[in-house]
Amino acid sequence: MSDASTSTEIAVARLRETILRGELRPGDKLHQDQLAEMLGVSRTPLRTALTALTQSGLVVYESNRGFRVREFSYEEMVGAFEVRAELEAMACRKAAANMTTEVADRLAALVEEGDALLAPGELVADNLGSYRQMNVAFHDLVIRIAGNPWIRDFVERLHDVPMASDRIIMWRDYDVIRRSHDDHSRIAHALARGQGDRAGAIMHEHITYALEHLLSHLELYPDDFLRVPAATVPAGRSRRGTNSRRKT
């Protein structure tokens, strides 16, 4: 592999993660000089990366306006969650038939890692990155063990709808994140015992509950998460919270 190809792959991965983590928001203009400095890459691989992310749908390009982060509608975000719930439930059902002691131990280790991060009784800001990595690793492992490349491919596409990505962690409410991580524990437990239907049902509820909580949280803390275009937000769902409802 050439140095140019490696640089482009690095640029794609770094830029994708930056967008999915919410450091660049939907609608933001992508200034190439600033991005190249921020990501530590030169402009040539950066432009190739921007083109690649345009093809995947995470970035859009407009003549005379340049590149910007794509905005997804409310309906697109909800739809992505719904499809993701179905696909990851299917992944659990298939993964149960492919479980090994090694995989079960790895899932258990990820659960223990999450337990340790939540042990203080809150997810402190300094631990958010580590918890996010654990969460991504847990879901990725289940999908990989399922052994169906189509599930993996389509779930990865769904993660390009930023608010539906498993990079988004609703970390302010400890009870919610504790419940979510308890789902990880129960999924790992069911898979270790070959209980694919049970693991699939828990995973489906796990992702569906994340959507329900996200919709409620968007009303209270709209600036905590990536923007939803105002024109498509159903009546009653405000993009802007009031000062009296925001936490510090």
Short mmCIF file of C-alpha atoms in Angstrom, two decimals:
data_model
loop_
_atom_site.label_atom_id
_atom_site.label_comp_id
_atom_site.label_asym_id
_atom_site.label_seq_id
_atom_site.Cartn_x
_atom_site.Cartn_y
_atom_site.Cartn_z
CA MET A 1 0.00 0.00 0.00
CA SER A 2 1.37 3.40 -0.98
CA ASP A 3 1.96 6.26 1.44
CA ALA A 4 -0.72 8.26 -0.39
CA SER A 5 -3.31 5.51 0.10
CA THR A 6 -2.40 5.19 3.75
CA SER A 7 -2.70 8.95 4.28
CA THR A 8 -6.11 8.98 2.60
CA GLU A 9 -7.38 6.09 4.74
CA ILE A 10 -6.16 7.86 7.87
CA ALA A 11 -7.85 11.08 6.76
CA VAL A 12 -11.14 9.27 6.04
CA ALA A 13 -11.12 7.51 9.41
CA ARG A 14 -10.22 10.62 11.39
CA LEU A 15 -12.69 12.87 9.65
CA ARG A 16 -15.50 10.32 9.92
CA GLU A 17 -14.92 9.91 13.65
CA THR A 18 -14.74 13.67 14.15
CA ILE A 19 -18.15 14.06 12.52
CA LEU A 20 -19.74 11.07 14.28
CA ARG A 21 -18.51 12.28 17.68
CA GLY A 22 -20.25 15.59 17.05
CA GLU A 23 -17.14 17.74 16.90
CA LEU A 24 -18.33 18.83 13.46
CA ARG A 25 -22.08 19.32 13.22
CA PRO A 26 -24.54 18.84 10.37
CA GLY A 27 -24.50 21.89 8.16
CA ASP A 28 -20.99 22.95 9.19
CA LYS A 29 -18.79 24.09 6.30
CA LEU A 30 -15.62 22.02 5.99
CA HIS A 31 -12.67 24.38 5.56
CA GLN A 32 -9.87 22.30 4.13
CA ASP A 33 -6.94 24.27 5.57
CA GLN A 34 -8.40 24.11 9.09
CA LEU A 35 -9.30 20.43 8.76
CA ALA A 36 -5.86 19.47 7.45
CA GLU A 37 -4.23 21.11 10.47
CA MET A 38 -6.76 19.64 12.92
CA LEU A 39 -6.45 16.09 11.55
CA GLY A 40 -2.71 16.24 10.95
CA VAL A 41 -2.88 15.40 7.25
CA SER A 42 -1.99 17.24 4.06
CA ARG A 43 -4.62 18.76 1.78
CA THR A 44 -4.34 16.16 -0.98
CA PRO A 45 -5.42 13.11 1.07
CA LEU A 46 -7.92 15.32 2.91
CA ARG A 47 -9.67 16.27 -0.32
CA THR A 48 -9.74 12.62 -1.38
CA ALA A 49 -11.22 11.77 2.02
CA LEU A 50 -13.90 14.45 1.63
CA THR A 51 -14.82 13.01 -1.76
CA ALA A 52 -15.02 9.51 -0.29
CA LEU A 53 -17.28 10.69 2.54
CA THR A 54 -19.44 12.47 -0.01
CA GLN A 55 -19.95 9.14 -1.76
CA SER A 56 -20.89 7.48 1.54
CA GLY A 57 -23.40 10.24 2.30
CA LEU A 58 -21.80 11.76 5.39
CA VAL A 59 -20.56 14.87 3.56
CA VAL A 60 -22.18 16.87 0.75
CA TYR A 61 -20.56 19.01 -1.92
CA GLU A 62 -22.16 21.99 -3.62
CA SER A 63 -20.62 23.91 -6.49
CA ASN A 64 -19.28 27.30 -5.39
CA ARG A 65 -20.01 26.42 -1.74
CA GLY A 66 -17.64 23.54 -1.16
CA PHE A 67 -17.97 20.67 1.29
CA ARG A 68 -20.15 20.62 4.37
CA VAL A 69 -21.40 18.02 6.84
CA ARG A 70 -24.65 16.54 5.64
CA GLU A 71 -27.84 17.36 7.53
CA PHE A 72 -30.23 14.48 8.13
CA SER A 73 -33.95 14.96 8.64
CA TYR A 74 -35.80 13.91 11.77
CA GLU A 75 -37.48 11.12 9.78
CA GLU A 76 -34.14 9.85 8.47
CA MET A 77 -32.70 9.75 11.98
CA VAL A 78 -35.69 7.84 13.41
CA GLY A 79 -35.70 5.47 10.44
CA ALA A 80 -32.00 4.73 10.91
CA PHE A 81 -32.58 3.74 14.52
CA GLU A 82 -35.49 1.49 13.56
CA VAL A 83 -33.48 -0.36 10.91
CA ARG A 84 -30.44 -0.56 13.18
CA ALA A 85 -32.56 -2.19 15.92
CA GLU A 86 -33.74 -4.87 13.49
CA LEU A 87 -30.30 -5.56 12.03
CA GLU A 88 -28.44 -5.74 15.34
CA ALA A 89 -31.15 -8.00 16.77
CA MET A 90 -30.57 -10.28 13.77
CA ALA A 91 -26.83 -10.09 14.43
CA CYS A 92 -27.41 -11.37 17.97
CA ARG A 93 -29.50 -14.29 16.75
CA LYS A 94 -26.79 -15.29 14.29
CA ALA A 95 -23.89 -14.62 16.67
CA ALA A 96 -25.33 -17.04 19.24
CA ALA A 97 -24.63 -19.93 16.86
CA ASN A 98 -21.00 -18.85 16.42
CA MET A 99 -20.05 -18.23 20.02
CA THR A 100 -16.78 -19.51 21.43
CA THR A 101 -15.33 -19.31 24.91
CA GLU A 102 -12.90 -16.69 23.65
CA VAL A 103 -15.68 -14.45 22.29
CA ALA A 104 -17.78 -14.89 25.43
CA ASP A 105 -14.78 -13.88 27.53
CA ARG A 106 -14.16 -10.82 25.34
CA LEU A 107 -17.79 -9.69 25.68
CA ALA A 108 -17.60 -10.23 29.44
CA ALA A 109 -14.38 -8.19 29.59
CA LEU A 110 -16.05 -5.30 27.76
CA VAL A 111 -18.95 -5.43 30.21
CA GLU A 112 -16.49 -5.36 33.12
CA GLU A 113 -14.72 -2.40 31.52
CA GLY A 114 -18.00 -0.52 31.36
CA ASP A 115 -18.82 -1.45 34.95
CA ALA A 116 -15.51 0.03 36.08
CA LEU A 117 -16.14 3.26 34.17
CA LEU A 118 -19.57 3.58 35.78
CA ALA A 119 -18.40 2.58 39.26
CA PRO A 120 -18.19 6.20 40.53
CA GLY A 121 -21.99 6.44 40.24
CA GLU A 122 -21.72 8.68 37.19
CA LEU A 123 -20.00 8.73 33.84
CA VAL A 124 -17.50 11.49 34.40
CA ALA A 125 -16.53 13.55 31.37
CA ASP A 126 -12.96 12.22 31.40
CA ASN A 127 -14.29 8.67 30.99
CA LEU A 128 -16.69 9.46 28.15
CA GLY A 129 -14.17 8.62 25.42
CA SER A 130 -13.28 5.29 27.02
CA TYR A 131 -16.94 4.38 27.50
CA ARG A 132 -17.66 5.27 23.88
CA GLN A 133 -14.82 3.01 22.70
CA MET A 134 -16.14 0.17 24.86
CA ASN A 135 -19.65 0.62 23.48
CA VAL A 136 -18.45 0.61 19.87
CA ALA A 137 -16.27 -2.45 20.52
CA PHE A 138 -19.18 -4.37 22.09
CA HIS A 139 -21.58 -3.76 19.20
CA ASP A 140 -18.87 -4.34 16.58
CA LEU A 141 -17.89 -7.67 18.14
CA VAL A 142 -21.47 -8.97 18.11
CA ILE A 143 -21.87 -7.95 14.47
CA ARG A 144 -18.53 -9.48 13.48
CA ILE A 145 -19.31 -12.80 15.18
CA ALA A 146 -22.68 -12.91 13.40
CA GLY A 147 -20.65 -13.68 10.30
CA ASN A 148 -22.94 -11.94 7.81
CA PRO A 149 -21.08 -9.21 5.92
CA TRP A 150 -24.35 -7.62 4.76
CA ILE A 151 -25.38 -6.89 8.34
CA ARG A 152 -22.03 -5.28 9.01
CA ASP A 153 -22.14 -3.25 5.80
CA PHE A 154 -25.64 -1.88 6.35
CA VAL A 155 -25.10 -1.14 10.04
CA GLU A 156 -21.95 0.80 9.15
CA ARG A 157 -24.02 2.84 6.68
CA LEU A 158 -26.58 3.55 9.39
CA HIS A 159 -23.82 4.84 11.65
CA ASP A 160 -23.23 7.51 9.02
CA VAL A 161 -26.48 9.04 10.24
CA PRO A 162 -24.63 10.70 13.13
CA MET A 163 -27.40 10.78 15.73
CA ALA A 164 -28.07 7.07 15.12
CA SER A 165 -24.38 6.23 15.55
CA ASP A 166 -23.16 4.20 18.50
CA ARG A 167 -20.60 6.99 19.02
CA ILE A 168 -23.33 9.15 20.56
CA ILE A 169 -23.51 8.50 24.30
CA MET A 170 -26.26 10.10 26.38
CA TRP A 171 -24.01 10.53 29.37
CA ARG A 172 -25.74 13.17 31.49
CA ASP A 173 -28.35 10.83 33.00
CA TYR A 174 -26.59 8.12 34.99
CA ASP A 175 -29.72 5.99 35.42
CA VAL A 176 -30.19 5.86 31.66
CA ILE A 177 -26.60 4.94 30.88
CA ARG A 178 -26.59 2.39 33.71
CA ARG A 179 -29.69 0.76 32.22
CA SER A 180 -28.10 0.78 28.78
CA HIS A 181 -24.96 -0.89 30.05
CA ASP A 182 -27.00 -3.45 31.98
CA ASP A 183 -28.42 -4.38 28.56
CA HIS A 184 -24.85 -5.10 27.44
CA SER A 185 -24.45 -7.43 30.40
CA ARG A 186 -27.68 -9.30 29.67
CA ILE A 187 -26.87 -9.57 25.95
CA ALA A 188 -23.42 -10.97 26.72
CA HIS A 189 -24.94 -13.41 29.24
CA ALA A 190 -27.54 -14.64 26.72
CA LEU A 191 -25.03 -15.02 23.90
CA ALA A 192 -22.63 -16.97 26.10
CA ARG A 193 -25.45 -19.46 26.59
CA GLY A 194 -26.40 -19.60 22.93
CA GLN A 195 -29.72 -17.83 23.54
CA GLY A 196 -29.92 -15.95 20.28
CA ASP A 197 -33.60 -15.02 20.39
CA ARG A 198 -33.28 -13.65 23.92
CA ALA A 199 -30.14 -11.67 23.07
CA GLY A 200 -31.83 -10.33 19.94
CA ALA A 201 -34.89 -9.17 21.87
CA ILE A 202 -32.71 -7.36 24.43
CA MET A 203 -30.65 -5.74 21.68
CA HIS A 204 -33.79 -4.56 19.88
CA GLU A 205 -35.11 -2.99 23.08
CA HIS A 206 -31.64 -1.58 23.84
CA ILE A 207 -31.55 0.41 20.59
CA THR A 208 -35.25 1.32 20.65
CA TYR A 209 -34.92 2.72 24.16
CA ALA A 210 -31.88 4.74 23.08
CA LEU A 211 -34.02 6.33 20.36
CA GLU A 212 -36.86 7.10 22.77
CA HIS A 213 -34.51 8.69 25.27
CA LEU A 214 -32.70 10.65 22.57
CA LEU A 215 -35.98 12.15 21.34
CA SER A 216 -36.89 13.22 24.87
CA HIS A 217 -33.40 14.55 25.51
CA LEU A 218 -33.41 16.58 22.30
CA GLU A 219 -36.28 18.60 23.73
CA LEU A 220 -34.39 19.41 26.92
CA TYR A 221 -30.81 19.74 25.69
CA PRO A 222 -30.86 20.38 21.93
CA ASP A 223 -27.26 21.64 21.92
CA ASP A 224 -25.92 18.45 23.52
CA PHE A 225 -26.48 16.53 20.33
CA LEU A 226 -26.21 17.00 16.61
CA ARG A 227 -28.73 19.32 15.05
CA VAL A 228 -31.96 18.11 13.47
CA PRO A 229 -33.15 20.36 10.62
CA ALA A 230 -35.96 22.46 12.04
CA ALA A 231 -38.25 22.06 9.04
CA THR A 232 -38.70 18.34 9.68
CA VAL A 233 -39.05 18.29 13.47
CA PRO A 234 -42.66 17.32 14.34
CA ALA A 235 -44.84 19.87 16.08
CA GLY A 236 -44.17 19.95 19.79
CA ARG A 237 -40.48 19.12 19.45
CA SER A 238 -38.42 22.27 19.85
CA ARG A 239 -34.84 22.60 18.64
CA ARG A 240 -34.06 25.10 21.35
CA GLY A 241 -34.47 24.56 25.05
CA THR A 242 -35.12 27.34 27.51
CA ASN A 243 -32.53 28.48 30.03
CA SER A 244 -34.73 27.30 32.87
CA ARG A 245 -34.68 23.74 31.52
CA ARG A 246 -30.97 23.43 30.85
CA LYS A 247 -28.58 21.86 33.31
CA THR A 248 -25.13 23.22 34.01
#
